[in-house]
Each structure stands twice: as structure tokens, then as C-alpha cells.
XYZ file of C-alpha atoms in Angstrom:
482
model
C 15.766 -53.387 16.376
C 17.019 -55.292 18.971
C 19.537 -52.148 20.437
C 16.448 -50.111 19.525
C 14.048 -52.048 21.783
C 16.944 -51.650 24.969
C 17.204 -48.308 24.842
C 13.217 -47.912 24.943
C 13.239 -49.184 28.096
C 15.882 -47.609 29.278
C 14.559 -44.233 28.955
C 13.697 -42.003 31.721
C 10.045 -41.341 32.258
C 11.099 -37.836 32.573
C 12.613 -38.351 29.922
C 8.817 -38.626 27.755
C 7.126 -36.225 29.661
C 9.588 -33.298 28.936
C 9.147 -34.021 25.236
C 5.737 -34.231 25.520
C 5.717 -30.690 26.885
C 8.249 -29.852 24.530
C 5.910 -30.608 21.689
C 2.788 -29.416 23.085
C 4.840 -25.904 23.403
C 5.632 -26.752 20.037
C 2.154 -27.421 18.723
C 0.867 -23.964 20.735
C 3.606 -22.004 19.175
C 2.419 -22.452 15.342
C -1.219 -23.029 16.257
C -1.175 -19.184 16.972
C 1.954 -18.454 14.579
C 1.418 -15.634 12.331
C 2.869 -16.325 9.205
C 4.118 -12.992 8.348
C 5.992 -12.728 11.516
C 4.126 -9.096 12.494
C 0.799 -7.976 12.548
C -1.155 -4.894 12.182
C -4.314 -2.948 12.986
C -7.620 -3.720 10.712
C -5.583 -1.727 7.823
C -5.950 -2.806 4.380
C -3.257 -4.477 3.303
C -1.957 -5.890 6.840
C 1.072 -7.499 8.147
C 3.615 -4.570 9.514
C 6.501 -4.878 11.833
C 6.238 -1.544 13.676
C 3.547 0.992 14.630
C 4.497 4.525 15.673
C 1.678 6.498 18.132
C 1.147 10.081 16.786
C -0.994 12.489 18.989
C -2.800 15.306 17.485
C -4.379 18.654 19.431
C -6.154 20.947 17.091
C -5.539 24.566 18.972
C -7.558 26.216 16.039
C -11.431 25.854 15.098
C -12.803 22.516 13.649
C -11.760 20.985 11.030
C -12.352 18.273 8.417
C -9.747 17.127 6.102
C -6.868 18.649 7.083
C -3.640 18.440 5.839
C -1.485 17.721 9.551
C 2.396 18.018 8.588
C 4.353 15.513 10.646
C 8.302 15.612 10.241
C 10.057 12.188 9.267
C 13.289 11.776 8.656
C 12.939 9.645 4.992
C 16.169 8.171 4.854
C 16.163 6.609 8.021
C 12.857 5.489 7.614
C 14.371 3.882 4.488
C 17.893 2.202 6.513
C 15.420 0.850 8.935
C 13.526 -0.522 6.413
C 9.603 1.046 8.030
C 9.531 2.195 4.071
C 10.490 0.924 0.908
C 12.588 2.804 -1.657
C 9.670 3.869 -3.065
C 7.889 4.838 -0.038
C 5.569 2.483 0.125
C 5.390 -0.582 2.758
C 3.339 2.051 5.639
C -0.049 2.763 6.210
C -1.521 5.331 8.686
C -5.097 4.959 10.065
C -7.088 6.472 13.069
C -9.696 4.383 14.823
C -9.076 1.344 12.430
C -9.980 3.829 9.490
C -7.167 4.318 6.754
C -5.807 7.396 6.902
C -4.683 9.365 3.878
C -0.787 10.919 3.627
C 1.408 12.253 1.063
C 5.452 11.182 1.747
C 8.354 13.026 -0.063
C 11.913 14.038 -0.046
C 12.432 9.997 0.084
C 16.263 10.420 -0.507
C 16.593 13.365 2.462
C 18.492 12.847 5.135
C 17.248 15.665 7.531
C 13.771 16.404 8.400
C 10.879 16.654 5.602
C 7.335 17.302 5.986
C 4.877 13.970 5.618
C 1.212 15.757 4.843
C -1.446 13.165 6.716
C -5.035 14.048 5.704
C -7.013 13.551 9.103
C -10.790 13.188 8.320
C -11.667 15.021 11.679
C -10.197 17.471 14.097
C -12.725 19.330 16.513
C -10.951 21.575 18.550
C -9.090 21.292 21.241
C -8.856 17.330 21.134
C -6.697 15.097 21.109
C -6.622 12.520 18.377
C -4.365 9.354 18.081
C -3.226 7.996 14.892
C -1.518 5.161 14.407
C 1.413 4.655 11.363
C 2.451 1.330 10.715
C 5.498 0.550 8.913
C 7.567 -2.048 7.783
C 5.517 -4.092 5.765
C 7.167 -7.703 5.703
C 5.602 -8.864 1.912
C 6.127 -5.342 0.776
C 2.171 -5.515 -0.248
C 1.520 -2.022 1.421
C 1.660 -0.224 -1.954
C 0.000 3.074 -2.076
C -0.175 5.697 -4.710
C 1.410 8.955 -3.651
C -1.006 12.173 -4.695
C -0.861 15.583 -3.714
C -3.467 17.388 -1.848
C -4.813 20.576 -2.682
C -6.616 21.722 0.708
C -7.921 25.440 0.957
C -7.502 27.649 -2.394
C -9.295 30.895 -0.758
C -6.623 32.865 -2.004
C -3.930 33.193 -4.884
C -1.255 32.230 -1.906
C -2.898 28.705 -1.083
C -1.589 25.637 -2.782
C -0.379 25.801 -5.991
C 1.506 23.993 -8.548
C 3.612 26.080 -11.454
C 4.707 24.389 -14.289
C 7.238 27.263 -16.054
C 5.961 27.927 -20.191
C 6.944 26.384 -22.912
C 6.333 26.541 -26.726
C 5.234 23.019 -26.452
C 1.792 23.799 -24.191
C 0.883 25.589 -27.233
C -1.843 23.425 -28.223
C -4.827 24.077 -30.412
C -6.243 20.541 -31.075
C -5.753 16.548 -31.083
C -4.886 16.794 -27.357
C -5.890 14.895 -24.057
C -5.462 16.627 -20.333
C -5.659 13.776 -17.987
C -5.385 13.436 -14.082
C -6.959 10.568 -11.727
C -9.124 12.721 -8.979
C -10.272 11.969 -5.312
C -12.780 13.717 -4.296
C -13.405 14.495 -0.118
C -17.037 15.818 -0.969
C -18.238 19.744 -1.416
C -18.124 21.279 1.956
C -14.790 22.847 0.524
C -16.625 24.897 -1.766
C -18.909 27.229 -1.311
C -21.151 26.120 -4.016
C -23.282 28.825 -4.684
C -26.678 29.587 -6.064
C -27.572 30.740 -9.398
C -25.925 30.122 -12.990
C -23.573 30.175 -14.127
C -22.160 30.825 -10.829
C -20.250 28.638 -10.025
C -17.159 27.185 -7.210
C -14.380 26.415 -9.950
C -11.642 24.437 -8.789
C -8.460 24.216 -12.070
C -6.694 20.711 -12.039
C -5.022 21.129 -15.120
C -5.035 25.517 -15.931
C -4.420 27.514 -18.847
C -7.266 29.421 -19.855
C -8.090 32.874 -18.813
C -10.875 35.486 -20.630
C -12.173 32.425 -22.870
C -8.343 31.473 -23.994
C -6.814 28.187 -24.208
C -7.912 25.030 -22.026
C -8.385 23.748 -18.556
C -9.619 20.465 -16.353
C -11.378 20.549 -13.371
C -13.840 20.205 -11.207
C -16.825 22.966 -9.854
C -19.713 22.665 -7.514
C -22.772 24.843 -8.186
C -26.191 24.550 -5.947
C -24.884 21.803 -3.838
C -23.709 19.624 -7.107
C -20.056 18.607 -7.620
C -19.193 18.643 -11.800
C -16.077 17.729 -13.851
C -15.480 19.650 -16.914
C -13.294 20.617 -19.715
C -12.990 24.059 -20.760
C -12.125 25.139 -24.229
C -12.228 28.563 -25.041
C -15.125 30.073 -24.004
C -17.151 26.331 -24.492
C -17.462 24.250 -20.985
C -18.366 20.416 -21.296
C -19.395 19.061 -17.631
C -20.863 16.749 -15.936
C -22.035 15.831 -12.496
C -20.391 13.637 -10.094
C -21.325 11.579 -7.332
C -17.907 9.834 -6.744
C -16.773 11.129 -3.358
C -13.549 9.410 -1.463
C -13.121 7.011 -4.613
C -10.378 7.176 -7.101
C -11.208 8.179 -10.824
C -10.072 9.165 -14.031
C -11.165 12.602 -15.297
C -10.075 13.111 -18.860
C -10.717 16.075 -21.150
C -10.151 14.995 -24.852
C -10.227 17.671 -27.684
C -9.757 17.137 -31.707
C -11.447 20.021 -33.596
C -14.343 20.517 -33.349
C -15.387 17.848 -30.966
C -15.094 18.125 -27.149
C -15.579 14.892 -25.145
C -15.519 14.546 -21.472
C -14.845 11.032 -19.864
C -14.981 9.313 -16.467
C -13.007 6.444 -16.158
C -12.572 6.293 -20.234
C -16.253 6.340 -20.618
C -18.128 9.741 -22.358
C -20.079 11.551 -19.728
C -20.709 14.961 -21.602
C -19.842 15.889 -25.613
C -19.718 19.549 -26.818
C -18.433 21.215 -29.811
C -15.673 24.221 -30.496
C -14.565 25.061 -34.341
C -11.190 26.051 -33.207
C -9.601 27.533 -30.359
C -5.980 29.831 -29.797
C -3.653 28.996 -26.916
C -3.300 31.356 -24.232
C 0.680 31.882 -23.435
C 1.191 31.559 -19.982
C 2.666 29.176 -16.944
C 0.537 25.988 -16.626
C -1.302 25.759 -13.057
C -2.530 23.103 -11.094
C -4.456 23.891 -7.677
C -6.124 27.153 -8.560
C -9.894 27.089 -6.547
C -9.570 23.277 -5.670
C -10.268 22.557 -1.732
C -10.018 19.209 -0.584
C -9.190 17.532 -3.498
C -6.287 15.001 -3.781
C -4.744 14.383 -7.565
C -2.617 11.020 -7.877
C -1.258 11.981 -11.542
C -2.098 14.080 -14.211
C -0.946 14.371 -17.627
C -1.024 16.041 -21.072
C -1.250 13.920 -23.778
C -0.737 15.672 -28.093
C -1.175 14.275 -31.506
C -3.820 11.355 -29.980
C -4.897 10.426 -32.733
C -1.329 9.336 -34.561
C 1.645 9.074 -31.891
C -0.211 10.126 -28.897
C 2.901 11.813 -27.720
C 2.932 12.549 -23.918
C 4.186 16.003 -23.417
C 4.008 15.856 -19.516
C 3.501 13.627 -16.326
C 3.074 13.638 -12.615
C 3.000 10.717 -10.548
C 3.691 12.180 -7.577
C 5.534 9.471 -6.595
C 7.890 10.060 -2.773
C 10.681 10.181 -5.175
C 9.770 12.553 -7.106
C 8.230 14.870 -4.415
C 10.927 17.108 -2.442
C 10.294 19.925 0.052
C 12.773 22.463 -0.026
C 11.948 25.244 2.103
C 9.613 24.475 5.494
C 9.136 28.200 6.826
C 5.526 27.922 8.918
C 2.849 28.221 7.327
C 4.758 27.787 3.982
C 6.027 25.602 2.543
C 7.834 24.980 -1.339
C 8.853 21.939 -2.989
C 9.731 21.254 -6.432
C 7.809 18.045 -8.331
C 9.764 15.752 -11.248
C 7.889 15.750 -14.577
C 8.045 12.067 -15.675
C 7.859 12.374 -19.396
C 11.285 12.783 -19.879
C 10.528 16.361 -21.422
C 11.774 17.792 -18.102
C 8.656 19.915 -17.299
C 9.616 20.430 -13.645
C 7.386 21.859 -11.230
C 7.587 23.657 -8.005
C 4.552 23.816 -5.425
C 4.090 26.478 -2.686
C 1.227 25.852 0.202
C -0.138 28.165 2.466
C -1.213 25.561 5.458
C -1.293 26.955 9.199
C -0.413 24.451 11.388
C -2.065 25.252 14.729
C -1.371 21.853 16.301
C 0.455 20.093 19.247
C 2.335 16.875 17.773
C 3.791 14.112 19.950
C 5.525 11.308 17.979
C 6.269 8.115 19.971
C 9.015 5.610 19.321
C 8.167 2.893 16.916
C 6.758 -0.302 18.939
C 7.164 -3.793 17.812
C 3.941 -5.382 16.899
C 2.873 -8.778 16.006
C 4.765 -12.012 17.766
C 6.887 -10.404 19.699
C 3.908 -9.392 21.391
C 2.273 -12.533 21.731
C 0.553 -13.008 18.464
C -1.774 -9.523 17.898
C -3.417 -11.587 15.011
C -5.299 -8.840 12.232
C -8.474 -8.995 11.325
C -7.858 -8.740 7.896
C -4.758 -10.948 7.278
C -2.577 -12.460 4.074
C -3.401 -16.272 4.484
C -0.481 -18.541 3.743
C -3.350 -21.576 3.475
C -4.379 -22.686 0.455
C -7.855 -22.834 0.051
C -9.590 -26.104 -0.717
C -10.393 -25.202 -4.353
C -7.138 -24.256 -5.207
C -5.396 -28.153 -5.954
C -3.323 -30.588 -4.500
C -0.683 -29.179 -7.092
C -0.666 -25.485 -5.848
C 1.557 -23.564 -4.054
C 1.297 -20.194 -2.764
C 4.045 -17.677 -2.019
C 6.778 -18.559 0.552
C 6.797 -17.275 4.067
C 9.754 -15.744 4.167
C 9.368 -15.121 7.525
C 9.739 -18.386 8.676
C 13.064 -19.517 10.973
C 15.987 -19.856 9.414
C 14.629 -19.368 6.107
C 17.386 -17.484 4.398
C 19.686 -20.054 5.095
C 17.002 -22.434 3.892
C 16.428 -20.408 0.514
C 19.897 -20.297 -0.010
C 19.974 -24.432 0.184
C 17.172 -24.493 -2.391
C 18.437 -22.135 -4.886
C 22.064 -23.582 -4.888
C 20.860 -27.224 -4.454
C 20.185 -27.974 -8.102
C 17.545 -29.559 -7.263
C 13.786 -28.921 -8.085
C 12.781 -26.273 -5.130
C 10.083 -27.967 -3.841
C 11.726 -31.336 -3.879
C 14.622 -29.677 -1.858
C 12.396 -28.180 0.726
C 10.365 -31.407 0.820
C 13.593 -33.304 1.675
C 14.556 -30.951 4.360
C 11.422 -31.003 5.989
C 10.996 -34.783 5.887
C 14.629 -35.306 7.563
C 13.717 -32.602 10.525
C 9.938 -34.846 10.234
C 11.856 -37.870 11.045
C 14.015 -36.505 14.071
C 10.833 -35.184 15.762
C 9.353 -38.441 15.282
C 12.554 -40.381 16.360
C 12.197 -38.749 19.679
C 8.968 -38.569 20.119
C 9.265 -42.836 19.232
C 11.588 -42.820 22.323
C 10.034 -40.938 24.636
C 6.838 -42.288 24.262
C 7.125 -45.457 22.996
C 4.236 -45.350 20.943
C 4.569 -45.476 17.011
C 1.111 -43.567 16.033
C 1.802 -40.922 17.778
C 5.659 -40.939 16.190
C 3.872 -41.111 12.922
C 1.529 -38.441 14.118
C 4.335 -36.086 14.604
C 5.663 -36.983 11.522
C 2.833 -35.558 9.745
C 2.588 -32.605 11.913
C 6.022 -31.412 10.729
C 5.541 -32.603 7.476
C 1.906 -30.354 7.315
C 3.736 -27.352 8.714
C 5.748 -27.198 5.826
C 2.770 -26.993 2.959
C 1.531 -24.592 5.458
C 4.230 -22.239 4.812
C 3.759 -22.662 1.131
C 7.080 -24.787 0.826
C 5.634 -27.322 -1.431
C 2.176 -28.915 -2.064
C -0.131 -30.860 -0.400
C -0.079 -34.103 -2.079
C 3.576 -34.450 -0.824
C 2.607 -34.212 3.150
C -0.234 -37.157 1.811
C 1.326 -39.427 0.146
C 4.141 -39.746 2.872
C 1.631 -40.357 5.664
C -0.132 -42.660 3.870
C 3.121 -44.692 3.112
C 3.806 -44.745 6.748
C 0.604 -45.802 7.514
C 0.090 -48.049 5.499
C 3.198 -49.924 6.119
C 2.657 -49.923 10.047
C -0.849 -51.227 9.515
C 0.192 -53.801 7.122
C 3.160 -54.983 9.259
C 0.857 -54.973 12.555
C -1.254 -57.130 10.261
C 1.140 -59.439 8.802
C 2.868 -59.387 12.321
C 5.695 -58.600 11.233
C 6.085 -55.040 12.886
C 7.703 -53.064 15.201
């Protein structure tokens, strides 16, 4: 204590005011520390390394909802890690307002199409959108779909699914696909019955043969139905811009029409015969975006599922990019290799500039989002709780890889580390300064950065600064201190 005391004195004045500075940078530096390292617009879910600036001119007429192709190459995207292998970890948005996009060709190493769906494009100007990438928790999941935009003609986007003996169905079956909706100002919706705007999700039915899903808007009402035979069960909808599940479910004689696995419309059909032909998706629909669909037999024993789209990146491949069409060819999940190919039909009469990716986030000074992940705890959730890891936080692979291989219990590992980089801040501080609250003071700040990374609970930081409190109070006390 003694050696301790000399060398306190012996310190430069400078000495304590550079560390004071030091830790007041310190102190400034994780006050506005994002925890995820990079930041994002007001997109739901936030925290992205990298934004790239896409400008759109419409040369055309107006336009709402249209499908703007934008070439990526996927593979890089993937090497420089902006996506996921699964294409997920981006989100696009225009004005702060998410904007809709299917990926594909996720395994391509040359140029493929991206489709972005931009709400608005008046003519002749120019609208920014903004895609951010490189989600740092990989929490940017999004569900692929594939969107059906203007079916005026046979040419227009289509999906073919080749025959088989197996579509053959004549009861116990389900057809299945989860639906967004833009609204009906693609369809013409026209007066009078039974006239109506049919758009086919799920088609194989033609001159009152076989079965079909989909959707149809008649005197300004949108509908979902089921066709069998010549008998259509529908229903109207209100659901615009929200995801749901449309289902069409048929065991002889009973028809039954469900919205999110609740019966919207019944209907009845003694038998029907199956009309041999190439299953469809697309026919009539404008503006409609399906996430999956799916053909479900025998329901009501095995419940065997004869076909599936996800429409996951990997799954989706362009193959030919000729302006204004475009083929791809689509994965059937089910494992009964049901392949598809799609062909669209999509002028695009528009002037594209892609910037280079920007960093956003800290390396710009702290661009905090509005809506961000918190690493805090909130009050409710227990001294005893611990939230996920920022894994963004310095040095903190070499830090995981000391708690993993430590043998130790994790928390107890990174509460030890922590608590020996505590007590060199403090140490210095002590010697600058010369004053032990403060020393203790810093303690605890180092100590409380740690729970606020979600390295171990609470009660830990608490019950070591009221040991060290308690013993420098009782020792001032008992005189017996410092």
C-alpha cells in the first residue's frame, strides 16, 4: 500500500486528465453504440450493414404495382454476405415503406433478374428505393412468392406444371396456396352476373371439368372460390396487402371453402370427372402475389401431398431474360418432382441506375433506427435472464471461442473476463485520479456494459458493486481503509 501510495503522487497531472478524456471518449462511444454494429432505415426487421441506392424512371404511362426487374448478381451477393443462402437477410423499401421483391437463381453466378413490386410509378419520375442488405442477426427473413402482374392475354405470366396421372383427382382432395392480395384495380370487375373477372391460382377445369382455386372480382367485390365441375363455392374478401390462406377442400359431395382454416362458404357436388390437361397457375390473376401453393389427396387417411411450391430463391431460376420475356423453371418441393416452368410477358420501359453498396450504421456515426432489436433487458424480464449475445461486439469471436473451450459455465467465463478488464479500468482510473469512488464507479461501468451486451445477468454486475461498496464504506468506517 505503501509503494501504492508513492506512485500516486508521483503521477503526472497530465497524466489524470488524459484518462479522464480517455474515458469520457469511452463513455460517449457506447452511450451511442449500436449494438448490432449497423443500422437501417425504419424497415421492419432492422439492423443491416449495407444499403444500395436504386433509381427508377418510368418512360411508359402510370403505374401501380409494377413488377421493376433489377439485375443482381446472386452469388456474389451471397460471398459478400448482403444475402443469406437462402436469400433472406435484405429488405427493400421506398420512402421508409417496405417494398415487395421476388429473388431467384440464388446459386447463379452471372446476372439474374430480382422482380421488386414498386407500389407507384407516375410517369416520367424518378423514384429512389433503397435495398438494404446484410442483415447482422440474420432476422431479415422474408417469404419468397411469385407475382402474377397483368394476365390480359394467354402470353402474360404463367406457370405450367406438365400432366400427370396423379392430378387425376375426383375426391378427398385439398388445393391450397397462401394469397396477397394488392386490391381490384387489376381487374376489370364488371357488372352483371355471373360475369365475372376470374383470376386461376391453382387451374384445371375447363367447360365445367375438373377443379380450380382462385380468386374473381365482380361489381367492385374481390371473392375466393373453389370450382368443382360446373359448382362454384365463393366468398368475398376484404383482405387486401395481408397474407392469407385460401384453401379449397373437396370429399364427395361436400365442397368447403376456408380462409385461414376457417369455413367461409359450403356447397355441394355428387361427383365430379377430372379434366386431363397441364396444371396452370396465373391464368386471369393481376396483381396478385402467391407465397406457396399446394395439392394435398387422400385428406382424410394419409393426407398425401402430391405437390408444393414455396417459391423459395433456391428454388426459383431464370433461364432465359430476352426483353419483355422472360422463362424460369420452379422446384416442386414434394419430392414427387412436379417441376414447373414460368414464362412472363413484363415490358420494362424504365431507366435503372444501381449505386454501389454504402456502409451504414457506426461507421457512419451511429444512424440509430427507429425501429431497433434492443439488447436491454426489460425490467420485467428477471435478474436471472439473459438475452441473445451481441455478436457484434469487439473482439467477440475470440471471446466466444474462450467461452466455449473454457469448460467453464459461459456466463461465469464471460463474467470473469469482464471483471479482470473491470479491474484494469479501475486500476487506472485509481491512479490517475486518485479517488476510489470514482475507481469503483468505473468498475461498475465496465462491469454494466457487459449485461448490456447480454453476456450474463444482472445480478452479477450487483452483487459485485455492492461488495465493493460495501467494503470501502465499512473500511472508511472502521478506519481501516485505503
Amino acid at each position: 500500500m505503501k509503494l501504492f501510495n508513492l506512485q500516486l503522487k508521483q503521477a503526472s497531472p497530465y497524466l489524470s486528465y488524459g484518462v479522464l478524456v480517455l474515458f469520457a471518449i469511452f463513455c460517449l462511444f457506447y452511450a451511442f453504440y449500436n449494438g448490432n454494429n449497423c443500422a437501417s432505415a425504419s424497415v421492419v426487421p432492422s439492423d443491416f450493414c449495407k444499403r444500395i441506392g436504386v433509381t427508377i424512371i418510368n418512360n411508359g404511362t402510370n403505374e401501380t404495382y409494377s413488377p421493376v426487374r433489377i439485375p443482381f448478381n446472386p452469388q456474389g451477393m451471397r460471398s459478400l454476405n448482403y444475402v443469406d443462402n437462402f436469400g433472406s437477410q435484405a429488405l427493400s423499401a421506398n420512402n421508409l415503406n417496405n417494398v415487395n421483391y421476388m429473388s431467384q437463381s440464388l446459386s447463379s453466378s452471372s446476372s439474374a433478374g430480382w422482380w421488386f413490386v414498386m407500389p407507384s410509378l407516375p410517369t416520367v419520375t424518378l423514384k429512389n428505393m433503397e435495398f438494404y442488405v446484410g442483415n447482422v442477426n440474420q432476422t431479415a427473413w422474408r417469404d419468397n412468392g411469385f407475382y402474377f402482374y397483368n394476365n390480359s392475354t394467354s402470353t402474360d405470366d404463367v406457370i405450367t406444371i406438365p400432366n400427370n396421372a396423379n392430378f387425376n383427382l375426383t375426391d378427398n382432395f385439398n388445393l391450397e396456396a397462401d394469397v396477397v392480395l394488392t386490391g381490384t384495380s387489376g381487374f376489370t370487375c364488371p357488372l352483371g352476373t355471373p360475369s365475372a373477372d376470374s383470376g386461376f391460382i391453382i387451374d384445371r377445369w375447363d367447360s365445367n371439368t375438373g377443379y380450380a382455386l382462385g380468386v374473381e372480382c365482380e361489381q367492385g367485390v374481390m371473392y375466393n372460390f373453389i370450382q368443382i365441375q360446373d359448382t362454384k363455392v365463393r366468398a368475398s374478401t376484404s383482405t387486401f396487402n395481408n397474407r392469407y390462406n385460401l384453401k379449397g377442400k373437396y370429399i364427395a359431395p361436400d365442397i368447403t371453402l376456408l380462409v385461414d382454416d376457417v369455413s367461409v362458404a359450403t356447397g355441394t357436388k355428387a361427383s365430379m370427372s377430372s379434366y386431363n390437361s397441364n396444371i396452370t397457375m396465373g391464368n386471369g390473376l393481376r396483381k396478385v402475389e402467391i407465397l406457396n401453393a399446394q395439392i394435398s389427396k387422400n385428406i382424410t387417411t394419409t393426407n398425401d401431398i402430391e405437390l408444393r411450391y414455396n417459391f423459395d430463391p433456391t428454388d426459383v431460376k431464370e433461364l432465359e431474360a430476352l426483353t419483355p420475356y422472360y422463362t424460369g423453371s420452379i422446384l416442386d418441393v414434394s419430392n414427387n418432382n412436379h417441376h414447373a416452368t414460368y414464362s412472363l410477358n413484363r415490358p420494362q420501359n424504365y431507366s435503372i441506375t444501381i449505386a454501389s453498396a454504402t456502409g451504414i450504421g457506426l461507421q457512419q456515426l451511429v444512424d440509430n433506427p427507429q425501429a431497433d432489436i434492443q439488447v436491454v433487458n426489460t425490467l420485467s424480464s428477471g435478474l436471472a435472464v439473459v438475452g441473445n449475445e451481441n455478436s457484434n461486439f469487439p473482439f467477440y469471436p475470440m471471446l466466444n471461442s474462450i467461452a466455449t473451450t473454457s469448460g467453464l459455465p459461459r456466463q461465469m467465463t464471460f463474467g470473469g473476463l469482464f471483471a479482470v478488464l473491470a479491474m484494469i479500468v479501475s486500476s487506472i482510473i485509481l491512479l490517475a485520479t486518485r479517488t476510489i469512488p470514482l475507481a469503483i464507479f468505473s468498475y461498475g461501468v465496465v462491469m454494466y456494459l457487459g449485461y448490456l451486451n447480454n453476456f450474463y445477468a444482472i445480478w452479477y454486475v450487483l452483487i459485485i458493486i455492492f461488495i465493493l461498496v460495501a467494503t470501502y464504506g465499512s473500511s472508511k468506517y472502521l478506519s481501516e481503509g485505503f
